[in-house]
Tab-separated table of C-alpha atoms and ligand atoms in Angstrom:
chain	number	residue	atom	x	y	z
I	133	UNK	CA	-43.941	-5.906	-76.917
I	134	UNK	CA	-43.143	-9.193	-75.110
I	135	UNK	CA	-43.243	-8.025	-71.420
I	136	UNK	CA	-41.795	-12.020	-70.433
I	137	UNK	CA	-37.945	-11.007	-68.732
I	138	UNK	CA	-35.711	-13.140	-71.264
I	139	UNK	CA	-32.307	-12.831	-69.532
I	140	UNK	CA	-31.762	-13.744	-66.045
I	141	UNK	CA	-28.214	-12.515	-65.936
I	142	UNK	CA	-27.235	-9.356	-64.019
I	143	UNK	CA	-27.668	-6.232	-66.042
I	144	UNK	CA	-26.626	-3.123	-64.714
I	145	UNK	CA	-28.190	0.703	-65.633
I	146	UNK	CA	-26.859	3.732	-64.320
I	147	UNK	CA	-29.659	6.416	-64.857
I	148	UNK	CA	-28.259	9.940	-64.688
I	149	UNK	CA	-30.696	12.618	-64.210
I	150	UNK	CA	-30.358	16.297	-64.992
I	151	UNK	CA	-33.396	18.176	-64.379
I	152	UNK	CA	-33.545	20.768	-62.033
I	153	UNK	CA	-36.942	20.187	-61.362
I	154	UNK	CA	-38.160	17.603	-59.275
I	155	UNK	CA	-41.696	18.189	-59.595
I	156	UNK	CA	-43.406	17.771	-62.828
I	157	UNK	CA	-39.972	16.859	-64.655
I	158	UNK	CA	-40.595	15.282	-67.786
I	159	UNK	CA	-37.352	14.180	-68.209
I	160	UNK	CA	-37.539	12.462	-64.405
I	161	UNK	CA	-40.947	10.926	-65.468
I	162	UNK	CA	-39.765	9.302	-69.069
I	163	UNK	CA	-36.525	8.469	-67.144
I	164	UNK	CA	-38.719	5.761	-64.694
I	165	UNK	CA	-41.039	4.766	-67.319
I	166	UNK	CA	-37.865	3.975	-69.259
I	167	UNK	CA	-37.090	1.869	-66.247
I	168	UNK	CA	-40.460	0.157	-65.959
I	169	UNK	CA	-40.023	-0.840	-69.210
I	170	UNK	CA	-37.171	-2.317	-68.899
I	171	UNK	CA	-37.426	-4.495	-65.502
I	172	UNK	CA	-40.026	-6.246	-67.918
I	173	UNK	CA	-37.368	-7.347	-70.323
I	174	UNK	CA	-34.750	-8.085	-67.757
I	175	UNK	CA	-35.219	-10.232	-64.910
I	176	UNK	CA	-32.284	-9.011	-62.915
I	177	UNK	CA	-31.606	-5.287	-63.452
I	178	UNK	CA	-29.757	-3.240	-61.299
I	179	UNK	CA	-30.589	0.437	-61.372
I	180	UNK	CA	-27.917	2.799	-59.316
I	181	UNK	CA	-28.928	6.797	-59.611
I	182	UNK	CA	-27.134	9.816	-60.027
I	183	UNK	CA	-28.643	12.742	-59.841
I	184	UNK	CA	-26.161	15.304	-60.897
I	185	UNK	CA	-28.583	18.529	-60.680
I	186	UNK	CA	-28.018	18.103	-56.469
I	187	UNK	CA	-24.511	19.797	-57.596
I	188	UNK	CA	-21.134	18.245	-58.522
I	189	UNK	CA	-17.610	19.982	-58.082
I	190	UNK	CA	-16.620	21.568	-61.452
I	191	UNK	CA	-12.862	20.694	-62.147
I	192	UNK	CA	-10.753	23.152	-60.332
I	193	UNK	CA	-7.077	23.646	-60.770
I	194	UNK	CA	-6.207	20.862	-58.033
I	195	UNK	CA	-8.410	18.411	-59.671
I	196	UNK	CA	-6.639	19.366	-63.508
I	197	UNK	CA	-2.960	18.596	-61.242
I	198	UNK	CA	-3.824	15.704	-59.907
I	199	UNK	CA	-5.446	14.243	-62.852
I	200	UNK	CA	-2.022	15.087	-64.931
I	201	UNK	CA	0.111	13.682	-61.882
I	202	UNK	CA	0.834	9.865	-63.474
I	203	UNK	CA	-1.673	7.773	-60.546
I	204	UNK	CA	1.306	6.232	-58.947
I	205	UNK	CA	2.952	9.569	-57.856
I	206	UNK	CA	0.259	11.713	-56.224
I	207	UNK	CA	0.193	13.004	-53.415
I	208	UNK	CA	-2.417	12.279	-50.613
I	209	UNK	CA	-3.915	15.586	-51.365
I	210	UNK	CA	-4.056	14.649	-54.888
I	211	UNK	CA	-5.721	11.265	-54.283
I	212	UNK	CA	-8.245	13.376	-52.267
I	213	UNK	CA	-9.064	16.048	-55.201
I	214	UNK	CA	-9.881	12.694	-57.621
I	215	UNK	CA	-12.209	10.793	-54.902
I	216	UNK	CA	-15.235	11.538	-56.219
I	217	UNK	CA	-14.446	11.492	-60.055
I	218	UNK	CA	-13.307	8.261	-59.234
I	219	UNK	CA	-16.323	7.238	-57.730
I	220	UNK	CA	-18.494	8.675	-60.706
I	221	UNK	CA	-15.743	6.920	-63.316
I	222	UNK	CA	-16.291	3.679	-61.453
I	223	UNK	CA	-19.864	3.766	-61.588
I	224	UNK	CA	-19.692	4.631	-65.548
I	225	UNK	CA	-17.021	1.685	-65.857
I	226	UNK	CA	-19.163	-0.835	-63.972
I	227	UNK	CA	-22.629	-0.528	-66.334
I	228	UNK	CA	-24.137	-2.237	-68.628
I	229	UNK	CA	-26.143	0.190	-69.666
I	230	UNK	CA	-25.958	3.862	-69.399
I	231	UNK	CA	-29.692	6.058	-69.539
I	232	UNK	CA	-28.879	9.692	-69.362
I	233	UNK	CA	-32.134	11.931	-69.419
I	234	UNK	CA	-31.501	15.954	-69.334
I	235	UNK	CA	-33.643	18.809	-70.445
I	236	UNK	CA	-32.516	21.473	-73.099
I	237	UNK	CA	-31.032	24.270	-71.325
I	238	UNK	CA	-30.364	27.406	-73.252
I	239	UNK	CA	-29.958	25.271	-76.655
I	240	UNK	CA	-27.171	22.556	-74.176
I	241	UNK	CA	-26.941	20.128	-71.247
I	242	UNK	CA	-27.738	21.660	-68.124
I	243	UNK	CA	-24.057	22.598	-66.220
I	244	UNK	CA	-24.363	19.899	-63.643
I	245	UNK	CA	-24.584	17.359	-66.311
I	246	UNK	CA	-21.659	19.189	-67.868
I	247	UNK	CA	-20.099	18.772	-64.686
I	248	UNK	CA	-20.424	15.291	-64.533
I	249	UNK	CA	-18.704	14.911	-67.894
I	250	UNK	CA	-16.154	16.902	-67.093
I	251	UNK	CA	-15.953	14.638	-63.988
I	252	UNK	CA	-15.676	11.566	-65.611
I	253	UNK	CA	-13.638	11.828	-68.831
I	254	UNK	CA	-10.236	10.929	-67.222
I	255	UNK	CA	-7.537	10.154	-69.568
I	256	UNK	CA	-6.139	6.985	-68.929
I	257	UNK	CA	-9.580	5.583	-67.152
I	258	UNK	CA	-12.369	5.953	-69.559
I	259	UNK	CA	-10.267	7.444	-72.887
I	260	UNK	CA	-6.855	7.087	-73.505
I	261	UNK	CA	-4.409	9.223	-76.240
I	262	UNK	CA	-2.916	6.861	-78.660
I	263	UNK	CA	-0.116	7.554	-81.479
I	264	UNK	CA	-3.903	8.094	-83.693
I	265	UNK	CA	-5.778	10.282	-81.402
I	266	UNK	CA	-7.626	9.804	-78.595
I	267	UNK	CA	-9.480	6.272	-78.047
I	268	UNK	CA	-12.576	5.815	-76.116
I	269	UNK	CA	-12.319	3.076	-73.012
I	270	UNK	CA	-15.740	2.032	-72.312
I	271	UNK	CA	-16.548	0.092	-75.638
I	272	UNK	CA	-19.173	-2.644	-74.916
I	273	UNK	CA	-21.723	-0.376	-73.064
I	274	UNK	CA	-25.415	0.860	-74.793
I	275	UNK	CA	-26.531	4.641	-73.792
I	276	UNK	CA	-29.822	5.825	-73.984
I	277	UNK	CA	-30.440	9.789	-74.113
I	278	UNK	CA	-33.704	11.175	-73.198
I	279	UNK	CA	-33.696	14.690	-73.733
I	280	UNK	CA	-37.005	17.336	-73.074
I	281	UNK	CA	-36.772	20.580	-75.053
I	282	UNK	CA	-39.783	23.339	-74.536
I	283	UNK	CA	-39.343	24.740	-78.083
I	284	UNK	CA	-35.959	23.760	-79.672
I	285	UNK	CA	-36.499	21.288	-82.130
I	286	UNK	CA	-34.274	18.033	-81.055
I	287	UNK	CA	-31.399	17.244	-84.193
I	288	UNK	CA	-32.034	21.173	-85.344
I	289	UNK	CA	-29.345	23.354	-85.901
I	290	UNK	CA	-29.934	24.939	-82.723
I	291	UNK	CA	-29.821	21.747	-80.827
I	292	UNK	CA	-26.250	21.860	-79.122
I	293	UNK	CA	-27.416	18.934	-76.420
I	294	UNK	CA	-27.877	15.646	-78.407
I	295	UNK	CA	-24.945	16.433	-81.629
I	296	UNK	CA	-22.854	16.967	-78.249
I	297	UNK	CA	-23.483	13.842	-76.149
I	298	UNK	CA	-23.257	11.469	-79.004
I	299	UNK	CA	-19.978	13.110	-79.467
I	300	UNK	CA	-18.728	12.988	-76.320
I	301	UNK	CA	-19.840	9.974	-75.242
I	302	UNK	CA	-18.560	8.166	-78.708
I	303	UNK	CA	-15.773	9.721	-77.650
I	304	UNK	CA	-15.376	7.314	-74.407
I	305	UNK	CA	-16.147	4.402	-76.542
I	306	UNK	CA	-19.857	4.491	-76.052
I	307	UNK	CA	-21.169	4.406	-79.904
I	308	UNK	CA	-24.299	2.092	-79.339
I	309	UNK	CA	-26.314	5.766	-78.409
I	310	UNK	CA	-29.964	5.748	-79.101
I	311	UNK	CA	-31.827	9.096	-78.484
I	312	UNK	CA	-35.268	9.516	-77.324
I	313	UNK	CA	-36.667	13.043	-77.441
I	314	UNK	CA	-39.836	14.993	-75.684
I	315	UNK	CA	-39.521	17.890	-78.029
I	316	UNK	CA	-40.991	21.467	-78.207
I	317	UNK	CA	-43.082	20.820	-74.891
I	318	UNK	CA	-43.736	24.330	-75.069
I	319	UNK	CA	-46.000	23.857	-78.762
I	320	UNK	CA	-47.319	20.457	-78.314
I	321	UNK	CA	-46.521	18.764	-74.801
I	322	UNK	CA	-49.402	16.439	-75.273
I	323	UNK	CA	-47.646	14.674	-78.615
I	324	UNK	CA	-44.031	15.079	-77.117
I	325	UNK	CA	-44.870	12.857	-74.493
I	326	UNK	CA	-46.836	10.132	-76.061
I	327	UNK	CA	-44.231	10.169	-78.946
I	328	UNK	CA	-41.406	9.921	-76.737
I	329	UNK	CA	-42.926	7.205	-74.452
I	330	UNK	CA	-43.606	5.376	-77.866
I	331	UNK	CA	-39.838	5.718	-78.466
I	332	UNK	CA	-39.002	4.100	-75.138
I	333	UNK	CA	-41.174	1.179	-75.754
I	334	UNK	CA	-39.692	0.742	-79.257
I	335	UNK	CA	-36.035	0.985	-77.645
I	336	UNK	CA	-36.957	-1.376	-74.554
I	337	UNK	CA	-38.444	-3.661	-77.303
I	338	UNK	CA	-35.099	-3.544	-79.584
I	339	UNK	CA	-32.944	-4.054	-76.929
I	340	UNK	CA	-30.474	-7.348	-77.043
I	341	UNK	CA	-28.317	-6.918	-74.364
I	342	UNK	CA	-26.031	-9.855	-76.571
I	343	UNK	CA	-25.552	-7.207	-78.980
E	58	FMN	C1	-33.227	27.528	-67.542
E	58	FMN	C2	-33.934	26.688	-68.102
E	58	FMN	C3	-32.940	26.600	-70.008
E	58	FMN	C4	-34.231	26.407	-70.489
E	58	FMN	N1	-33.589	26.628	-71.701
E	58	FMN	C5	-34.043	25.783	-73.449
E	58	FMN	C6	-33.761	25.911	-74.873
E	58	FMN	O1	-32.816	25.822	-74.811
E	58	FMN	N2	-34.678	25.268	-75.254
E	58	FMN	C7	-35.617	24.495	-75.143
E	58	FMN	O2	-36.695	24.559	-76.329
E	58	FMN	N3	-35.784	24.651	-73.954
E	58	FMN	C8	-35.352	24.942	-73.068
E	58	FMN	N4	-35.779	24.751	-71.611
E	58	FMN	C9	-37.037	24.244	-71.477
E	58	FMN	C10	-36.365	22.787	-71.019
E	58	FMN	O3	-35.999	22.397	-71.981
E	58	FMN	C11	-37.913	22.015	-70.845
E	58	FMN	O4	-38.858	23.037	-69.767
E	58	FMN	C12	-37.900	20.393	-70.235
E	58	FMN	O5	-38.962	20.102	-70.098
E	58	FMN	C13	-37.107	20.444	-68.857
E	58	FMN	O6	-37.173	19.171	-68.756
E	58	FMN	P1	-37.660	19.226	-67.262
E	58	FMN	O7	-39.531	19.115	-67.739
E	58	FMN	O8	-37.478	17.216	-66.658
E	58	FMN	O9	-37.791	19.496	-65.821
E	58	FMN	C14	-35.103	25.524	-70.779
E	58	FMN	C15	-35.723	25.404	-69.117
E	58	FMN	C16	-34.780	25.777	-68.584
E	58	FMN	C17	-35.422	25.713	-66.800
């Protein structure tokens, strides 16, 4: 891999970490490796971390009511109900690269990551309804989805994490998605991590910010 920084324009990366574990988390470690590798490619990489495992609010009746009220007609209370969501949306809108690192929990994504998705999927901000159906508004971004599993093969029929993430990111307009998997760690921990590290090096080497 060419380790010479190739671009001096600022590139923003939003790192979404979802593992409930802090020590010994495979996804958190691989996510950090990804960023280290990327720093060798991009001179001015600005990283913002959003750790969803600390807990995000779920959408509740007040949130839904506020979200369905046109922005200009929201009460002060409704505006407050959307404040956190607004912040999360802004972080996503502003980023060039989205890096999601998540374990497979019960064949899908952690509830904390689903809570983040529920907070950032906002009609009028991240997608919109058209006469041809919904249209994502976050085009032009690259996403890297880094998944770890204990026994579930990534991409298999019982993996409801990777397909869902691909779909929902595409729904928001993010369709340039690279999946990196450390799969079946209980059966093959060493190989899985080695493979994921290789996938990271390949993904970073293949990154073309101009594309
Ligand atoms: C609550 C929970 C549910 C899990 N469910 C699954 C599962 O359905 N399939 C699977 O392959 N691994 C499952 N695992 C294993 C994790 O995906 C695996 O340990 C992964 O490495 C966790 O990511 P981390 O190392 O970043 O914490 C589960 C782990 C936990 C804690």
